[in-house]
mmCIF file of C-alpha atoms in Angstrom:
data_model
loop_
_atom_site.group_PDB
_atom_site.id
_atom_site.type_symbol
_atom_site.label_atom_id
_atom_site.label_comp_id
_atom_site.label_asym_id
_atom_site.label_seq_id
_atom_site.Cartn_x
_atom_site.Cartn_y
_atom_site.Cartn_z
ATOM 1 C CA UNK A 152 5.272 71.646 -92.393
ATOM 2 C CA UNK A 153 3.630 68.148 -90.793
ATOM 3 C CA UNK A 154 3.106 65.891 -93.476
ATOM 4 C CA UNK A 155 -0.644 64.914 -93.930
ATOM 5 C CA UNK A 156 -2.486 62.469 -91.916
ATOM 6 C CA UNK A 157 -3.441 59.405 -93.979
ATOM 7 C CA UNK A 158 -7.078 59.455 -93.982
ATOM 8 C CA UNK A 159 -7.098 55.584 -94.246
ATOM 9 C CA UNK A 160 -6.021 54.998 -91.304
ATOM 10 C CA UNK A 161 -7.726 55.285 -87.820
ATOM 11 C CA UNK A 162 -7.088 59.055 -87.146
ATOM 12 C CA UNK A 163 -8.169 60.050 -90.501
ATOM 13 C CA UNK A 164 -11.639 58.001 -90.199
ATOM 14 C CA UNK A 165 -12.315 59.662 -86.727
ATOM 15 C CA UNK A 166 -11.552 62.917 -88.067
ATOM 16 C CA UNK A 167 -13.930 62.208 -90.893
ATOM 17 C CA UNK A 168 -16.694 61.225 -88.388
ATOM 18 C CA UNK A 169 -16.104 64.269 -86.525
ATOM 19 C CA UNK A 170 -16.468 66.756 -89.776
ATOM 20 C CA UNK A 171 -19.737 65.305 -90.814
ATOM 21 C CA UNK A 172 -20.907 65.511 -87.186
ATOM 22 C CA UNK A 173 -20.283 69.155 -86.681
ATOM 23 C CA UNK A 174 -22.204 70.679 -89.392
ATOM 24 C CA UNK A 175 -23.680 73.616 -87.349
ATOM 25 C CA UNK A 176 -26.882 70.965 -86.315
ATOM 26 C CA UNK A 177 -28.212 70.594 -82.678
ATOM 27 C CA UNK A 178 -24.320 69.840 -81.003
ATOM 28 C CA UNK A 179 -25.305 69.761 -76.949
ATOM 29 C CA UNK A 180 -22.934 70.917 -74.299
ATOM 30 C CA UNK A 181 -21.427 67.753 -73.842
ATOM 31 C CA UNK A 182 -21.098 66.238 -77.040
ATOM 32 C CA UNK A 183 -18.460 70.006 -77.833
ATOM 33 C CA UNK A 184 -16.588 68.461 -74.898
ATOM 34 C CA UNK A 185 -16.113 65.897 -75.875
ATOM 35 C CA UNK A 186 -15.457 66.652 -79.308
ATOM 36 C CA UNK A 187 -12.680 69.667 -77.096
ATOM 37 C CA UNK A 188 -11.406 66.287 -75.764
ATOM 38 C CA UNK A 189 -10.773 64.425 -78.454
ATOM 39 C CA UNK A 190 -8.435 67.476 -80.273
ATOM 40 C CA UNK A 191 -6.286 67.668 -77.248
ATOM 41 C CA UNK A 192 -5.575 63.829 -77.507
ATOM 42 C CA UNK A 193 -3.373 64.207 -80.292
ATOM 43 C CA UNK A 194 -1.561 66.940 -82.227
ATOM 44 C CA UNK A 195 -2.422 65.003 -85.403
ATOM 45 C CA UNK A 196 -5.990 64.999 -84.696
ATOM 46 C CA UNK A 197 -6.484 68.858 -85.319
ATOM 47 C CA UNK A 198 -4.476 68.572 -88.024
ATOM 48 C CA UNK A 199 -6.596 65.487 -89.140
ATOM 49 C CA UNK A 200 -9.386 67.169 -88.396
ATOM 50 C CA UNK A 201 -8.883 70.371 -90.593
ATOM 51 C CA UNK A 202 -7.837 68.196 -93.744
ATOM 52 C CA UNK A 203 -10.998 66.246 -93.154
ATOM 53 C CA UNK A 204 -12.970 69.374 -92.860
ATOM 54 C CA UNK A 205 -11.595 71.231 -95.738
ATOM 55 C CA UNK A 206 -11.888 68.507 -98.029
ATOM 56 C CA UNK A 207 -15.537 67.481 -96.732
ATOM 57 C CA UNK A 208 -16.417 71.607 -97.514
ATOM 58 C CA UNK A 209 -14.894 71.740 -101.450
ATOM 59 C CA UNK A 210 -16.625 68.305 -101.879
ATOM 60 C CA UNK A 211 -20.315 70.392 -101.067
ATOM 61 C CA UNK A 212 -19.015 73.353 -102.950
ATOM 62 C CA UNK A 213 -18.498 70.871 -106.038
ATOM 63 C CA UNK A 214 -21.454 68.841 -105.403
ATOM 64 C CA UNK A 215 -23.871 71.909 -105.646
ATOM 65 C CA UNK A 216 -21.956 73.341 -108.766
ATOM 66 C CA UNK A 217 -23.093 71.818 -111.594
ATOM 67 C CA UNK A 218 -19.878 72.843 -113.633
ATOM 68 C CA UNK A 219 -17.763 70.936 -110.533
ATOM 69 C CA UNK A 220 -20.130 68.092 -110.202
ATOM 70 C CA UNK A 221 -18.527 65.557 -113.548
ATOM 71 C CA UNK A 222 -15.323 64.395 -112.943
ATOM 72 C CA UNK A 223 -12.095 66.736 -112.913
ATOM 73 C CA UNK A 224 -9.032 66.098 -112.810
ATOM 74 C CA UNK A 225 -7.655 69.091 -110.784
ATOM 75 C CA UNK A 226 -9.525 67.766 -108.290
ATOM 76 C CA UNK A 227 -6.544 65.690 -106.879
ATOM 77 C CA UNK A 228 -4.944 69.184 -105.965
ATOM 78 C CA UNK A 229 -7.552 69.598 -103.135
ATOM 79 C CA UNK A 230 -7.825 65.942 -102.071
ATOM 80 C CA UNK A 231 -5.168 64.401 -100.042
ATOM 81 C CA UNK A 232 -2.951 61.274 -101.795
ATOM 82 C CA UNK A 233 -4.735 58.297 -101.086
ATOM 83 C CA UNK A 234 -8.396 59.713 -100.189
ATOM 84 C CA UNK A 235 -10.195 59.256 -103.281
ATOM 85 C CA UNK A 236 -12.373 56.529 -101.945
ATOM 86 C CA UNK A 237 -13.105 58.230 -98.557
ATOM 87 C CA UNK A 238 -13.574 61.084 -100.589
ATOM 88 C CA UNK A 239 -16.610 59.284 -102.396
ATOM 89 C CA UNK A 240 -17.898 57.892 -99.422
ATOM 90 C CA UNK A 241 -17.978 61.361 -97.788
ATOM 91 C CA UNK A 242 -19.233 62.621 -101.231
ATOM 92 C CA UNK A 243 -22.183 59.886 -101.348
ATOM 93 C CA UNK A 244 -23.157 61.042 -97.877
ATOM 94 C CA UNK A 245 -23.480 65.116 -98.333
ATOM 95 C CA UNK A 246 -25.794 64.436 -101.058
ATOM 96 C CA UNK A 247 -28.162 61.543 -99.129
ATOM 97 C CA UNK A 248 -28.132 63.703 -95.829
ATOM 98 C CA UNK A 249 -29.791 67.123 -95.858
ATOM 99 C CA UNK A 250 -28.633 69.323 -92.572
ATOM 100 C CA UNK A 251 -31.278 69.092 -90.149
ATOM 101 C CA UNK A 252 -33.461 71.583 -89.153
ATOM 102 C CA UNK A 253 -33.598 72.177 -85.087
ATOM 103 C CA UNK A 254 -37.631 72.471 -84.154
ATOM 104 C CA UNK A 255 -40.091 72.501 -81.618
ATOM 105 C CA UNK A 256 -43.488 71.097 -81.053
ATOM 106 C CA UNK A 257 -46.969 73.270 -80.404
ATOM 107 C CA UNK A 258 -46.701 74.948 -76.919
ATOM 108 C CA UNK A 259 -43.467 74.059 -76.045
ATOM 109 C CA UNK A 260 -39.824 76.011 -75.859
ATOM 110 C CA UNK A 261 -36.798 74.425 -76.593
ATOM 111 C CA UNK A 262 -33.021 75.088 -75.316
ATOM 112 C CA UNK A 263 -30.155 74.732 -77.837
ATOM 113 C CA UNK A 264 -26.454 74.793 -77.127
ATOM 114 C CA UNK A 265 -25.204 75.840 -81.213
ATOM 115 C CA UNK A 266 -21.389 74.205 -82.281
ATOM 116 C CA UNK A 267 -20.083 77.508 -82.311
ATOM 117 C CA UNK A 268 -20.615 77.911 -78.542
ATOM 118 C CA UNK A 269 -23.926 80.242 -79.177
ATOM 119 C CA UNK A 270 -26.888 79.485 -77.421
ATOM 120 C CA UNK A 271 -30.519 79.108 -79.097
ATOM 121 C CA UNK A 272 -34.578 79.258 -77.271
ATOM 122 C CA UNK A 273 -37.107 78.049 -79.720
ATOM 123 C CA UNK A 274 -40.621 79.203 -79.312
ATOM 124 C CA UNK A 275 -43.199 76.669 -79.707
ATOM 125 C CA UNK A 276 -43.867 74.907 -83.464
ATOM 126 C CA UNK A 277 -40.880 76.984 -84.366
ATOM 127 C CA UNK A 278 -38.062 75.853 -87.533
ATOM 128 C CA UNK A 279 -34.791 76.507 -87.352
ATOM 129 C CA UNK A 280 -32.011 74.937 -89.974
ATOM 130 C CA UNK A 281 -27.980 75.790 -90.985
ATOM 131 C CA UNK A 282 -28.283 77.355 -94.310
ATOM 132 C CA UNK A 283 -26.237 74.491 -95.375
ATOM 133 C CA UNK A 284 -24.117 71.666 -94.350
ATOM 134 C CA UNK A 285 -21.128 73.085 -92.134
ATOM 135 C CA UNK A 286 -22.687 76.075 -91.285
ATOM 136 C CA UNK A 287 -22.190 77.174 -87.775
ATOM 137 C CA UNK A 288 -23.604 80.433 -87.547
ATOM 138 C CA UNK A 289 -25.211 80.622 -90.331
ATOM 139 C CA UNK A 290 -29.098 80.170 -90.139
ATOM 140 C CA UNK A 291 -32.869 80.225 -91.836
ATOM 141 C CA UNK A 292 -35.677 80.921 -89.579
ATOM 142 C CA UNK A 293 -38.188 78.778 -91.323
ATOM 143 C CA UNK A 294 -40.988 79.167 -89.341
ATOM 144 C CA UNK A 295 -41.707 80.674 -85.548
ATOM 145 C CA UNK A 296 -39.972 82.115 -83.514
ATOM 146 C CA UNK A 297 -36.323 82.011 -82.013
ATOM 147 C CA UNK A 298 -33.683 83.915 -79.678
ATOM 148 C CA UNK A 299 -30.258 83.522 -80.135
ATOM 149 C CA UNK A 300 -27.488 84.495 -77.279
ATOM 150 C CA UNK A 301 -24.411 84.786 -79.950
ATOM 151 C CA UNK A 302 -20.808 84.344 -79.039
ATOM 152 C CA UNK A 303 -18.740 86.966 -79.885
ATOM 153 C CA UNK A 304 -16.410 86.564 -83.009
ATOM 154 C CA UNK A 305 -15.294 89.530 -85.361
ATOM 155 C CA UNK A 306 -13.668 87.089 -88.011
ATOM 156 C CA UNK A 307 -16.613 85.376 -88.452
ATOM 157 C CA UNK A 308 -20.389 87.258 -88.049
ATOM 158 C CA UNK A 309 -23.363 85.153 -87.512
ATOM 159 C CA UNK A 310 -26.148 85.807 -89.603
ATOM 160 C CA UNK A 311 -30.290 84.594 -89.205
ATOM 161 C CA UNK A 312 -32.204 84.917 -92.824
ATOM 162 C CA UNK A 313 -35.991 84.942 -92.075
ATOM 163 C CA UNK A 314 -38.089 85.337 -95.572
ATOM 164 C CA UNK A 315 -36.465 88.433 -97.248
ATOM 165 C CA UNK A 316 -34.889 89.622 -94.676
ATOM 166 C CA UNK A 317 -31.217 88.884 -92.658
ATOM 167 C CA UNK A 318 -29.906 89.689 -89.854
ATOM 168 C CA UNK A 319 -26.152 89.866 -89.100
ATOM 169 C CA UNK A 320 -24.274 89.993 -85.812
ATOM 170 C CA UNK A 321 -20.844 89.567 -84.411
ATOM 171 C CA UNK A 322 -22.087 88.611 -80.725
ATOM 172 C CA UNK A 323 -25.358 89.673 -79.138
ATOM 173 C CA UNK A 324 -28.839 88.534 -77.899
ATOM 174 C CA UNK A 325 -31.863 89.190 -79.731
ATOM 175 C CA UNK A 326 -35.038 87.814 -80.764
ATOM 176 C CA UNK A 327 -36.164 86.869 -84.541
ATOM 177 C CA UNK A 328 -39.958 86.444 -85.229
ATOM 178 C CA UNK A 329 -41.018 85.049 -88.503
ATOM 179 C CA UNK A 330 -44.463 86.768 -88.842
ATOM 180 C CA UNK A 331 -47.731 86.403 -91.224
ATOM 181 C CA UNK A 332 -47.360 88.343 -94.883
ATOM 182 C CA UNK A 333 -43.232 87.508 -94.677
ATOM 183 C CA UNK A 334 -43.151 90.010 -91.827
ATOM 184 C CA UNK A 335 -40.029 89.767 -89.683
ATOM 185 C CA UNK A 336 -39.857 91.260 -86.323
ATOM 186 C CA UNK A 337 -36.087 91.598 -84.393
ATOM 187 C CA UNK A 338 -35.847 92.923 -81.471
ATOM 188 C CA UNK A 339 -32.792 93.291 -79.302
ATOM 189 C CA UNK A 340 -31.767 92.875 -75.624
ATOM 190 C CA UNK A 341 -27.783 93.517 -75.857
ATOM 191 C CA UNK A 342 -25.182 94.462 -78.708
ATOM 192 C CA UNK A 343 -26.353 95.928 -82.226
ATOM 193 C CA UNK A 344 -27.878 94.266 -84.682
ATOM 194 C CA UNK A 345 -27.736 94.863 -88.087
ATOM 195 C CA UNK A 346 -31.246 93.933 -90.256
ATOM 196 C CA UNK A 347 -31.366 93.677 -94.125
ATOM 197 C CA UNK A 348 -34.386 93.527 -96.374
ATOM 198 C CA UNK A 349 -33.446 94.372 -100.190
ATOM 199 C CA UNK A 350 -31.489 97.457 -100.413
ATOM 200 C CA UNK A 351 -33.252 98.561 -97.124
ATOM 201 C CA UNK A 352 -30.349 98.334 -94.350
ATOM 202 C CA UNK A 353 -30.868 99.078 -90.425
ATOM 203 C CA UNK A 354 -28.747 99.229 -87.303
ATOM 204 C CA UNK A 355 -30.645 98.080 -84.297
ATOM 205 C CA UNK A 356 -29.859 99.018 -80.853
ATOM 206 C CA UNK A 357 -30.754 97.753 -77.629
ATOM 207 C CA UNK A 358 -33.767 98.346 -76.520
ATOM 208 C CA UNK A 359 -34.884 99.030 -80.053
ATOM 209 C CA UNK A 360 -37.149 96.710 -82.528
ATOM 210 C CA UNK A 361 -36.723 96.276 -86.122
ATOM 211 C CA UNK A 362 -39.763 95.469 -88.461
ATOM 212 C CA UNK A 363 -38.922 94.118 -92.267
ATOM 213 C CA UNK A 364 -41.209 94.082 -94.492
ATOM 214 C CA UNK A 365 -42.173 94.273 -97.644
ATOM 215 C CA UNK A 366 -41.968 98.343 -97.305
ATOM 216 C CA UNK A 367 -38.677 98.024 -95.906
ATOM 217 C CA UNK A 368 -37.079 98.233 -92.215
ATOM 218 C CA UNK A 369 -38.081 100.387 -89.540
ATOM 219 C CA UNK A 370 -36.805 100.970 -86.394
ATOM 220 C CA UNK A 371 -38.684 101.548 -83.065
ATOM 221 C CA UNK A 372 -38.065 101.484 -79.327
ATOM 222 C CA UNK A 373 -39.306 98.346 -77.161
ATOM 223 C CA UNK A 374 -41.673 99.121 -74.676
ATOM 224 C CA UNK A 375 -40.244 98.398 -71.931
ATOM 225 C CA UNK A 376 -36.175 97.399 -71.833
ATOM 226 C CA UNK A 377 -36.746 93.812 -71.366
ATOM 227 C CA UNK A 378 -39.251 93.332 -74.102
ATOM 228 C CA UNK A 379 -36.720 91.364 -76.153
ATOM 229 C CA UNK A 380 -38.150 87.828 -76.484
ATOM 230 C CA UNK A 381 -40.873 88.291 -73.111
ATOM 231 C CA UNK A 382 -42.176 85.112 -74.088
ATOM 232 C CA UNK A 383 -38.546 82.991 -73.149
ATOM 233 C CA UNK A 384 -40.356 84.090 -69.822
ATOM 234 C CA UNK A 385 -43.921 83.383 -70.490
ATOM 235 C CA UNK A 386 -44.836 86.355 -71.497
ATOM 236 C CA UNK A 387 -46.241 87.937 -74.756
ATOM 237 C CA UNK A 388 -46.542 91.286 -75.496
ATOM 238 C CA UNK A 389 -47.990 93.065 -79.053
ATOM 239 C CA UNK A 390 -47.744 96.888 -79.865
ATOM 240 C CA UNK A 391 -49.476 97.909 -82.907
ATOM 241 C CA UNK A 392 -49.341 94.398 -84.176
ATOM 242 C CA UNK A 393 -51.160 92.798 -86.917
ATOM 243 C CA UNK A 394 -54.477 90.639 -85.587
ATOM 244 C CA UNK A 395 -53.137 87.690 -88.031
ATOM 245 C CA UNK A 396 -49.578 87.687 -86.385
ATOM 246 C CA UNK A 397 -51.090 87.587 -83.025
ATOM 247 C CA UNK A 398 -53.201 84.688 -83.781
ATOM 248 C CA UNK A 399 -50.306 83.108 -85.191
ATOM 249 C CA UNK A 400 -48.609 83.365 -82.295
ATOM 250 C CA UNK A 401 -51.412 82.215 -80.316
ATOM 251 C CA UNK A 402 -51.595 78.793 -82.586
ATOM 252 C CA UNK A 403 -48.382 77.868 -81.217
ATOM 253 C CA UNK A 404 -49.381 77.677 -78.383
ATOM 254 C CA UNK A 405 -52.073 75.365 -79.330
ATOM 255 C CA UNK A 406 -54.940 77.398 -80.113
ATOM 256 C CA UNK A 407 -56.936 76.614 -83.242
ATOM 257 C CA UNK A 408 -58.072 80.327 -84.236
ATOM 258 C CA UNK A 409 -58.381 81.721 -87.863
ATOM 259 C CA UNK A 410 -58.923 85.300 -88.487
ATOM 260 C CA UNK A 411 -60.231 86.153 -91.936
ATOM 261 C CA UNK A 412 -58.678 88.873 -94.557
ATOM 262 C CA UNK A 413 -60.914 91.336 -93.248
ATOM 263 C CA UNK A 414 -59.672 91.596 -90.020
ATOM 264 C CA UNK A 415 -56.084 90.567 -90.030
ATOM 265 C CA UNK A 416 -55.129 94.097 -90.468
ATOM 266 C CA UNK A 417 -56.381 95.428 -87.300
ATOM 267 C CA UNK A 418 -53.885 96.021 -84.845
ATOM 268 C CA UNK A 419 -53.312 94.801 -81.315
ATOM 269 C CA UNK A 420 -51.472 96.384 -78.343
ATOM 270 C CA UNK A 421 -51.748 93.743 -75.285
ATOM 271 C CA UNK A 422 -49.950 91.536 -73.371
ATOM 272 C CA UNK A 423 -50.549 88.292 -71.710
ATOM 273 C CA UNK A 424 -49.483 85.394 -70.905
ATOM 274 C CA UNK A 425 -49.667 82.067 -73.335
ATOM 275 C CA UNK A 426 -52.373 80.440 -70.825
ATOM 276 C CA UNK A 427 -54.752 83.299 -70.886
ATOM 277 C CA UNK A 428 -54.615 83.030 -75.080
ATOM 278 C CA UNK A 429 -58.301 81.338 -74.983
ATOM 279 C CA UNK A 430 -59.718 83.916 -73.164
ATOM 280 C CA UNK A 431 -57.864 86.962 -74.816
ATOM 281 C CA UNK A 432 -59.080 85.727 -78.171
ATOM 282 C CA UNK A 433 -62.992 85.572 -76.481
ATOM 283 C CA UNK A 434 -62.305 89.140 -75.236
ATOM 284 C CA UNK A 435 -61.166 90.763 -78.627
ATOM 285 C CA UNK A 436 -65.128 92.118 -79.417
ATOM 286 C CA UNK A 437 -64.616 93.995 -76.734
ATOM 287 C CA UNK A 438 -62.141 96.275 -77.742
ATOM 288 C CA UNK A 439 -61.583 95.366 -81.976
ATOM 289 C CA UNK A 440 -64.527 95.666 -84.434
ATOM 290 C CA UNK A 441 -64.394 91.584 -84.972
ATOM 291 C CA UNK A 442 -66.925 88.302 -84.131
ATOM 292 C CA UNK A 443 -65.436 85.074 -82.926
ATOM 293 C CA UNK A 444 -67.528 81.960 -83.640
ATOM 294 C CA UNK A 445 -67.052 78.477 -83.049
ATOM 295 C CA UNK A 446 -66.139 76.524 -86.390
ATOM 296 C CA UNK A 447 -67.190 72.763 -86.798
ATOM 297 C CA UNK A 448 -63.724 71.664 -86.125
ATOM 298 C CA UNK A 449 -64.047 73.161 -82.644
ATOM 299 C CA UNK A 450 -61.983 75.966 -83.321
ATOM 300 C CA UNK A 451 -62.250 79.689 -83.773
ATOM 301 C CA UNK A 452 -62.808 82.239 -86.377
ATOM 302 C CA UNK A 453 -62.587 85.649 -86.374
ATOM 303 C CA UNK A 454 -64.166 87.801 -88.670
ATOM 304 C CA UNK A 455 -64.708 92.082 -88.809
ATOM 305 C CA UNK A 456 -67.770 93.224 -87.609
#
C-alpha cells in the first residue's frame, strides 16, 4: 500500500483546494478538465486527492453531529498523522461556507454542466442547491423549475427532493416542477424515473408525467412525446393544471399576476409561448369563470366570477 501523502506539503494543500471546490456546486465544462488534468499529473495526486476528500466528508459528518462535534480522541484514526491543523482549517471552513445554491433570474434559462458530468436547464427565477456539501447528485429543488440530463451510474443514483416529494434516477432526462400548494410535477423524456411522496411510490416512464401531492403520486401520459420540459424550447404547455400554478409559471417570466383562493383551483389546458403570457392571462374570461383587473402596483389580479 502507498504510504499517505503529507497534507503539509504542496500536493496535500492542492488536493485540499480541490475537495472543497468540488462539492457538487456550479463546476463548468472546463473547470472538470482541468480538474481531469490535474489527477493525471501525478499518481500521488488521486491518492492525495481521496485522503483529502475523505477526511474533508467525516469532518461534515462530525460537524453536523452534535455527539461528534466536542473533541474525540478516536478522531486521529480517521485523520492522517500530521493533519490536525489542516484539519481545523478545513473544519473552520465547512461550517462558514454553506453549499451554494445554482439559480436563475426572472425570464431567463440557465445551462449547467453538474461535477458529476450531468447536465442541468434552469427555468427562469428557479433554485437549485446540493443537499449538502459534497453532494454531486444529490439535489433540492427549492423553487422553479429545472431539467436534468443525468449521467448514467448504477453505484451511485441521483436523486432531486422537491417539497415532500423525491425523485431518484440512475441516468435519464426529465423535468422537475416545483408547483403552488407543494405540488410537484415530473415528467420524463428518456429512462424511468422513480417518484416518492410518503409511502406513495411511482415508476415513471417515458412519455409519462408524475404528479405528487399531498394525495399521493399519480401517473399520466404526456400529451404529446416531447412534452417533457417544452419550455427548454420556449414553449409551455398546461393540461388540467391548477390556475395558481399557471400564474406561477407565468411570474417567472416576469409577469406580475395574482389569482385569488377562489379561483386558483380552476384548471387550465393551453399552451403558449412565454411572450404571449400577457395576453393569455387578458384572454382567461373568455374561457374560465374569472375577472382580471389592474391592481395599483400595475399588476394583475384574478378573481372568480
Amino acid at each position: 500500500m502507498n504510504a499517505p501523502v503529507d497534507p503539509d506539503a504542496a500536493i496535500g494543500a492542492e488536493a485540499r483546494a480541490w475537495a472543497l471546490a468540488v462539492m457538487g456546486e456550479e463546476f463548468p465544462p472546463e473547470r472538470s478538465a482541468e480538474f481531469e488534468a490535474w489527477l493525471k499529473a501525478d499518481p500521488r495526486h488521486a491518492q492525495a486527492y481521496d485522503q483529502a476528500e475523505r477526511t474533508l466528508m467525516l469532518l461534515d459528518e462530525a460537524l453536523a453531529s452534535p455527539r461528534l462535534a466536542r473533541p474525540a480522541r478516536h478522531a486521529r484514526r480517521w485523520i492522517w498523522p500530521g493533519a490536525a491543523v489542516a484539519a481545523g482549517l478545513i473544519a473552520a471552513a465547512v461550517l462558514a461556507t454553506p453549499p451554494a445554491a445554482i439559480q436563475s433570474a426572472a425570464g431567463q434559462t440557465r445551462e449547467v454542466a453538474l461535477a458529476d458530468g450531468s447536465h442541468l436547464t434552469l427555468a427562469p427565477a428557479s433554485s437549485l442547491r446540493p443537499t449538502w456539501r459534497f453532494a454531486r447528485r444529490a439535489y433540492v429543488l427549492q423553487r422553479g423549475e429545472a431539467f436534468f440530463a443525468v449521467r448514467h451510474d448504477p453505484d451511485h443514483p441521483f436523486t432531486v427532493a422537491a417539497g415532500d416529494a423525491k425523485v431518484r434516477v440512475l441516468g435519464t432526462r426529465f423535468d422537475v416542477h416545483r408547483a403552488a400548494g407543494d405540488r410537484v410535477r415530473v415528467e420524463v423524456e428518456q429512462g424511468l424515473v422513480e417518484v416518492a411522496r410518503g409511502a406513495a411510490v411511482a415508476r415513471v416512464a417515458a412519455g409519462q408525467g408524475a404528479l405528487a401531492d399531498a394525495s399521493g403520486v399519480r401517473i399520466a401520459n404526456l400529451i404529446t412525446s416531447d412534452a417533457a420540459g417544452a419550455w427548454r424550447r420556449g414553449r409551455l404547455a398546461y393540461a388540467a393544471a391548477p390556475l395558481e400554478d399557471v400564474v406561477a409559471d407565468l411570474n417567472r417570466y416576469g409577469l406580475n399576476v395574482r389569482v385569488t383562493p377562489g379561483a386558483a383551483d380552476l384548471k387550465v389546458t393551453a399552451g403558449l409561448r412565454p411572450d404571449q403570457a400577457g395576453a393569455f392571462v387578458a384572454g382567461l374570461p373568455r374561457v374560465l369563470p374569472v375577472t382580471v383587473a389592474r391592481e395599483a402596483d400595475g399588476g394583475l389580479l384574478i378573481r372568480a366570477r
